[in-house]
XYZ file of N, CA and C in Angstrom:
309
model
N -1.098 -0.983 15.300
C -2.236 -1.321 16.130
C -2.126 -0.714 17.529
N -0.895 -0.395 17.958
C -0.730 0.192 19.287
C -1.568 1.444 19.474
N -1.509 2.406 18.543
C -2.286 3.623 18.771
C -3.790 3.368 18.786
N -4.279 2.422 17.997
C -5.722 2.142 17.975
C -6.210 1.600 19.304
N -5.331 0.888 20.010
C -5.709 0.321 21.308
C -5.357 1.227 22.480
N -4.776 2.388 22.193
C -4.450 3.341 23.245
C -3.119 3.074 23.923
N -2.292 2.216 23.340
C -0.984 1.915 23.914
C 0.035 2.900 23.334
N 0.812 3.527 24.169
C 1.809 4.536 23.786
C 1.170 5.717 23.049
N -0.038 6.093 23.416
C -0.747 7.180 22.727
C 0.026 8.487 22.765
N 0.674 8.774 23.880
C 1.433 10.015 23.992
C 2.531 10.121 22.951
N 3.198 9.017 22.690
C 4.256 8.991 21.683
C 3.702 9.333 20.307
N 2.580 8.721 19.947
C 2.002 8.946 18.626
C 1.390 10.342 18.497
N 0.888 10.877 19.580
C 0.349 12.239 19.543
C 1.480 13.240 19.309
N 2.655 13.000 19.904
C 3.796 13.888 19.661
C 4.255 13.828 18.204
N 4.138 12.657 17.559
C 4.512 12.542 16.146
C 3.513 13.255 15.242
N 2.276 13.342 15.660
C 1.181 14.045 14.990
C 1.120 13.739 13.491
N 1.445 14.707 12.655
C 1.299 14.556 11.208
C 2.214 13.506 10.613
N 3.383 13.326 11.196
C 4.325 12.330 10.671
C 3.711 10.940 10.778
N 3.143 10.627 11.928
C 2.512 9.323 12.118
C 1.332 9.147 11.174
N 0.488 10.161 11.062
C -0.702 10.061 10.217
C -0.326 9.853 8.752
N 0.629 10.614 8.262
C 1.035 10.469 6.860
C 1.711 9.121 6.605
N 2.540 8.681 7.533
C 3.187 7.384 7.381
C 2.145 6.263 7.383
N 1.177 6.358 8.283
C 0.090 5.372 8.365
C -0.686 5.315 7.050
N -1.089 6.462 6.535
C -1.864 6.490 5.292
C -1.038 6.032 4.096
N 0.232 6.390 4.061
C 1.081 5.941 2.953
C 1.157 4.418 2.930
N 1.420 3.816 4.075
C 1.506 2.354 4.146
C 0.166 1.716 3.772
N -0.925 2.243 4.309
C -2.238 1.659 4.045
C -2.616 1.756 2.572
N -2.474 2.912 1.981
C -2.882 3.105 0.586
C -1.946 2.392 -0.379
N -0.652 2.514 -0.179
C 0.278 1.914 -1.146
C 0.223 0.387 -1.107
N 0.105 -0.200 0.068
C 0.013 -1.657 0.111
C -1.302 -2.158 -0.471
N -2.382 -1.413 -0.282
C -3.662 -1.804 -0.886
C -3.608 -1.772 -2.405
N -2.999 -0.741 -2.947
C -2.891 -0.628 -4.407
C -1.927 -1.676 -4.949
N -0.819 -1.921 -4.258
C 0.113 -2.971 -4.685
C -0.570 -4.340 -4.674
N -1.413 -4.577 -3.690
C -2.139 -5.848 -3.640
C -3.087 -5.973 -4.819
N -3.796 -4.917 -5.151
C -4.716 -4.959 -6.293
C -3.956 -5.190 -7.599
N -2.824 -4.537 -7.760
C -2.032 -4.732 -8.973
C -1.449 -6.144 -9.017
N -1.074 -6.690 -7.880
C -0.543 -8.053 -7.835
C -1.595 -9.068 -8.255
N -2.827 -8.846 -7.853
C -3.914 -9.737 -8.259
C -4.087 -9.689 -9.771
N -3.989 -8.505 -10.354
C -4.125 -8.371 -11.807
C -2.987 -9.077 -12.544
N -1.770 -8.914 -12.062
C -0.626 -9.570 -12.708
C -0.722 -11.086 -12.546
N -1.145 -11.552 -11.380
C -1.302 -12.982 -11.160
C -2.371 -13.564 -12.080
N -3.468 -12.846 -12.246
C -4.519 -13.309 -13.155
C -4.007 -13.360 -14.593
N -3.226 -12.370 -14.995
C -2.637 -12.372 -16.336
C -1.670 -13.537 -16.496
N -0.898 -13.817 -15.474
C 0.039 -14.939 -15.502
C -0.701 -16.259 -15.688
N -1.744 -16.468 -14.931
C -2.504 -17.723 -15.028
C -3.231 -17.832 -16.371
N -3.756 -16.727 -16.874
C -4.435 -16.738 -18.169
C -3.458 -17.059 -19.291
N -2.269 -16.487 -19.236
C -1.276 -16.769 -20.274
C -0.817 -18.227 -20.213
N -0.800 -18.818 -19.015
C -0.439 -20.237 -18.900
C -1.502 -21.119 -19.547
N -2.756 -20.710 -19.476
C -3.831 -21.491 -20.096
C -3.905 -21.296 -21.602
N -3.743 -20.060 -22.054
C -3.903 -19.757 -23.476
C -2.652 -20.125 -24.279
N -1.474 -19.857 -23.735
C -0.213 -20.106 -24.448
C 0.695 -21.032 -23.637
N 0.319 -22.295 -23.438
C 1.145 -23.173 -22.593
C 2.542 -23.413 -23.152
N 2.708 -23.397 -24.458
C 4.023 -23.624 -25.049
C 4.956 -22.438 -24.911
N 4.412 -21.233 -24.879
C 5.227 -20.013 -24.798
C 5.284 -19.417 -23.394
N 4.668 -20.081 -22.444
C 4.559 -19.533 -21.090
C 5.930 -19.215 -20.489
N 6.866 -20.145 -20.568
C 8.196 -19.933 -19.975
C 8.895 -18.735 -20.602
N 8.744 -18.595 -21.914
C 9.397 -17.491 -22.613
C 8.753 -16.146 -22.249
N 7.438 -16.172 -22.043
C 6.720 -14.925 -21.744
C 7.041 -14.365 -20.368
N 7.334 -15.210 -19.404
C 7.493 -14.766 -18.020
C 8.931 -14.891 -17.526
N 9.890 -14.643 -18.405
C 11.301 -14.645 -18.011
C 11.969 -13.363 -18.486
N 13.127 -13.078 -17.944
C 13.933 -11.936 -18.380
C 13.286 -10.596 -18.090
N 13.313 -9.731 -19.095
C 12.819 -8.353 -18.923
C 11.311 -8.333 -18.682
N 10.588 -9.282 -19.231
C 9.128 -9.324 -19.027
C 8.774 -9.590 -17.567
N 9.573 -10.402 -16.908
C 9.345 -10.647 -15.486
C 9.614 -9.382 -14.677
N 10.652 -8.651 -15.037
C 10.955 -7.394 -14.340
C 9.839 -6.371 -14.554
N 9.281 -6.339 -15.752
C 8.160 -5.433 -16.031
C 6.957 -5.819 -15.183
N 6.687 -7.113 -15.076
C 5.554 -7.571 -14.262
C 5.727 -7.177 -12.799
N 6.933 -7.278 -12.297
C 7.199 -6.885 -10.907
C 7.021 -5.378 -10.739
N 7.506 -4.594 -11.706
C 7.352 -3.136 -11.625
C 5.881 -2.730 -11.710
N 5.090 -3.441 -12.537
C 3.663 -3.130 -12.650
C 2.957 -3.380 -11.321
N 3.460 -4.323 -10.548
C 2.846 -4.616 -9.257
C 3.148 -3.553 -8.208
N 4.367 -3.035 -8.199
C 4.791 -2.202 -7.077
C 4.897 -0.708 -7.359
N 5.353 -0.313 -8.511
C 5.553 1.117 -8.764
C 4.283 1.943 -8.685
N 3.150 1.533 -9.294
C 1.941 2.363 -9.163
C 1.506 2.549 -7.708
N 1.573 1.485 -6.928
C 1.169 1.592 -5.525
C 2.052 2.525 -4.733
N 3.353 2.419 -4.937
C 4.281 3.276 -4.202
C 4.159 4.729 -4.627
N 3.904 4.968 -5.907
C 3.752 6.348 -6.385
C 2.410 6.945 -5.971
N 1.339 6.181 -6.104
C 0.018 6.697 -5.719
C -0.054 6.912 -4.213
N 0.636 6.082 -3.446
C 0.681 6.279 -1.999
C 1.274 7.623 -1.614
N 2.165 8.142 -2.459
C 2.774 9.458 -2.184
C 1.743 10.584 -2.217
N 0.638 10.380 -2.900
C -0.397 11.426 -2.957
C -1.022 11.693 -1.594
N -0.931 10.736 -0.674
C -1.491 10.957 0.658
C -0.706 12.000 1.446
N 0.531 12.292 1.038
C 1.335 13.290 1.751
C 0.807 14.710 1.538
N -0.030 14.919 0.521
C -0.524 16.254 0.206
C -1.871 16.564 0.852
N -2.442 15.609 1.592
C -3.713 15.820 2.279
C -3.460 16.198 3.735
N -4.313 17.043 4.258
C -4.215 17.419 5.675
C -4.809 16.303 6.515
N -4.165 16.010 7.618
C -4.617 14.924 8.492
C -4.769 15.426 9.924
N -5.476 14.633 10.704
C -5.611 14.909 12.129
C -5.702 13.580 12.864
N -5.375 13.598 14.151
C -5.506 12.413 14.980
C -6.781 12.535 15.799
N -7.625 11.523 15.722
C -8.918 11.532 16.394
C -8.905 10.460 17.481
N -9.416 10.796 18.658
C -9.503 9.832 19.756
C -10.708 8.933 19.508
N -10.477 7.615 19.534
C -11.556 6.655 19.304
C -12.304 6.373 20.602
N -13.367 5.563 20.507
C -14.202 5.288 21.680
C -13.483 4.462 22.739
N -12.446 3.708 22.361
C -11.725 2.910 23.355
C -10.472 3.618 23.886
N -10.321 4.900 23.586
C -9.212 5.687 24.107
C -7.982 5.680 23.224
N -8.042 4.994 22.097
C -6.927 4.985 21.167
C -7.009 6.173 20.228
N -6.015 6.310 19.388
C -6.030 7.395 18.408
C -5.983 6.792 17.001
N -6.693 7.464 16.107
C -6.801 7.006 14.728
C -6.571 8.214 13.820
N -5.702 8.095 12.829
C -5.513 9.215 11.892
C -6.679 9.297 10.924
N -7.068 10.508 10.581
C -8.162 10.757 9.627
C -7.741 11.867 8.692
N -8.261 11.796 7.462
C -8.104 12.924 6.549
C -9.064 14.021 6.978
N -8.628 15.274 6.934
C -9.474 16.387 7.362
C -10.523 16.721 6.327
N -10.248 16.476 5.073
C -11.195 16.835 4.009
C -11.741 15.579 3.380
């Protein structure tokens, strides 16, 4: 939030592409991880309703590890795709800087 408010703008301008790519990676990967987490949580709750007797068995051991990987691996991998886009830092109306994709 510092760069958006114009605090330490010089520091972030010197980082240029590194800051922009890091910002986009965090934004995209956490958004995708959140979406996948919602899907896994919905599946967890549905399985508790449909199979109450087998629920404990379904969500333990290797199946739990798979559920955790389904939540995080796609987001972290898809976030890496932002490193291949060209970025630029744009000055906002309040004097802060915001990273943008060029294309």
